[in-house]
Amino acid sequence: MNQNILFTDIQTWHSDQQAIHFSAQQGGALINCWLPLSWLQQQSGQVLSMPEDVIATFIEYRFDIEDIAEAMIENEDFNDNGDIVINE
């Protein structure tokens, strides 16, 4: 794990974007990270319709998600807004 990248313990479900927002910090810069619901459903093999189930499943897969986001940050795989969007 790269000690220069830290993840917050805060995650928020955005129903309008069908994605979970979470944040990372690198060198004092805040990086917005997004995880689409489709990714989470595919990984978990579940259909997630309730916000609390989406968040609970995100927490269950947090370490894997953070590993992917960390690699994307290190590779500078930012979108046009400067965000990380996991689509694997």
Tab-separated table of C-alpha atoms in Angstrom:
chain	number	residue	atom	x	y	z
A	1	MET	CA	0.000	0.000	0.000
A	2	ASN	CA	1.276	3.438	-0.909
A	3	GLN	CA	1.476	5.536	2.254
A	4	ASN	CA	1.191	8.687	0.151
A	5	ILE	CA	-2.425	7.862	-0.730
A	6	LEU	CA	-4.935	7.890	2.113
A	7	PHE	CA	-8.630	7.040	1.843
A	8	THR	CA	-11.305	8.566	4.028
A	9	ASP	CA	-13.860	6.385	5.789
A	10	ILE	CA	-16.702	8.385	4.257
A	11	GLN	CA	-18.734	7.102	1.342
A	12	THR	CA	-21.936	8.516	-0.108
A	13	TRP	CA	-24.515	6.942	-2.392
A	14	HIS	CA	-25.569	9.201	-5.302
A	15	SER	CA	-28.766	7.787	-6.792
A	16	ASP	CA	-28.727	10.308	-9.666
A	17	GLN	CA	-25.352	8.956	-10.832
A	18	GLN	CA	-25.945	5.360	-9.668
A	19	ALA	CA	-22.529	5.462	-8.029
A	20	ILE	CA	-20.811	5.671	-4.672
A	21	HIS	CA	-18.541	8.632	-4.030
A	22	PHE	CA	-15.517	8.247	-1.780
A	23	SER	CA	-12.349	10.280	-1.412
A	24	ALA	CA	-8.617	9.809	-1.390
A	25	GLN	CA	-5.911	12.219	-0.405
A	26	GLN	CA	-2.494	12.389	-2.026
A	27	GLY	CA	0.066	15.015	-1.163
A	28	GLY	CA	-2.649	17.141	0.444
A	29	ALA	CA	-4.854	17.046	-2.672
A	30	LEU	CA	-8.363	15.650	-2.356
A	31	ILE	CA	-9.253	13.176	-5.104
A	32	ASN	CA	-12.881	12.324	-5.802
A	33	CYS	CA	-13.382	8.640	-6.526
A	34	TRP	CA	-16.496	7.008	-7.959
A	35	LEU	CA	-17.646	3.408	-7.968
A	36	PRO	CA	-20.589	2.599	-10.258
A	37	LEU	CA	-23.380	0.473	-8.841
A	38	SER	CA	-22.978	-1.887	-11.808
A	39	TRP	CA	-19.403	-2.721	-10.727
A	40	LEU	CA	-20.485	-3.420	-7.163
A	41	GLN	CA	-23.383	-5.616	-8.280
A	42	GLN	CA	-21.147	-7.544	-10.672
A	43	GLN	CA	-18.490	-8.177	-8.023
A	44	SER	CA	-20.950	-9.142	-5.299
A	45	GLY	CA	-23.341	-11.122	-7.511
A	46	GLN	CA	-26.226	-9.258	-5.887
A	47	VAL	CA	-28.927	-6.922	-7.111
A	48	LEU	CA	-28.639	-3.905	-4.817
A	49	SER	CA	-31.666	-1.625	-4.709
A	50	MET	CA	-31.642	-0.102	-1.230
A	51	PRO	CA	-29.061	2.616	-0.417
A	52	GLU	CA	-28.127	0.940	2.863
A	53	ASP	CA	-27.424	-2.333	1.013
A	54	VAL	CA	-25.252	-0.506	-1.525
A	55	ILE	CA	-23.203	1.127	1.252
A	56	ALA	CA	-22.923	-2.129	3.236
A	57	THR	CA	-21.669	-3.974	0.153
A	58	PHE	CA	-19.212	-1.154	-0.607
A	59	ILE	CA	-17.824	-1.480	2.925
A	60	GLU	CA	-17.532	-5.248	2.476
A	61	TYR	CA	-15.412	-4.742	-0.677
A	62	ARG	CA	-13.636	-1.588	0.537
A	63	PHE	CA	-10.080	-2.970	0.535
A	64	ASP	CA	-10.353	-4.299	-3.022
A	65	ILE	CA	-11.930	-1.038	-4.182
A	66	GLU	CA	-9.223	1.046	-2.528
A	67	ASP	CA	-6.508	-1.120	-4.113
A	68	ILE	CA	-7.980	-0.502	-7.565
A	69	ALA	CA	-8.406	3.230	-6.920
A	70	GLU	CA	-4.854	3.473	-5.578
A	71	ALA	CA	-3.436	1.854	-8.714
A	72	MET	CA	-5.493	4.206	-10.884
A	73	ILE	CA	-4.224	7.237	-8.946
A	74	GLU	CA	-0.618	6.047	-9.248
A	75	ASN	CA	-1.152	5.569	-13.013
A	76	GLU	CA	-2.834	8.990	-13.215
A	77	ASP	CA	-5.983	7.452	-14.736
A	78	PHE	CA	-8.090	10.533	-14.001
A	79	ASN	CA	-11.140	11.488	-16.051
A	80	ASP	CA	-11.632	14.957	-17.552
A	81	ASN	CA	-12.868	16.256	-14.176
A	82	GLY	CA	-9.783	14.996	-12.357
A	83	ASP	CA	-11.763	12.172	-10.707
A	84	ILE	CA	-11.085	8.468	-10.518
A	85	VAL	CA	-13.911	6.314	-11.867
A	86	ILE	CA	-13.563	2.576	-11.357
A	87	ASN	CA	-14.924	0.683	-14.348
A	88	GLU	CA	-13.072	-2.636	-14.216
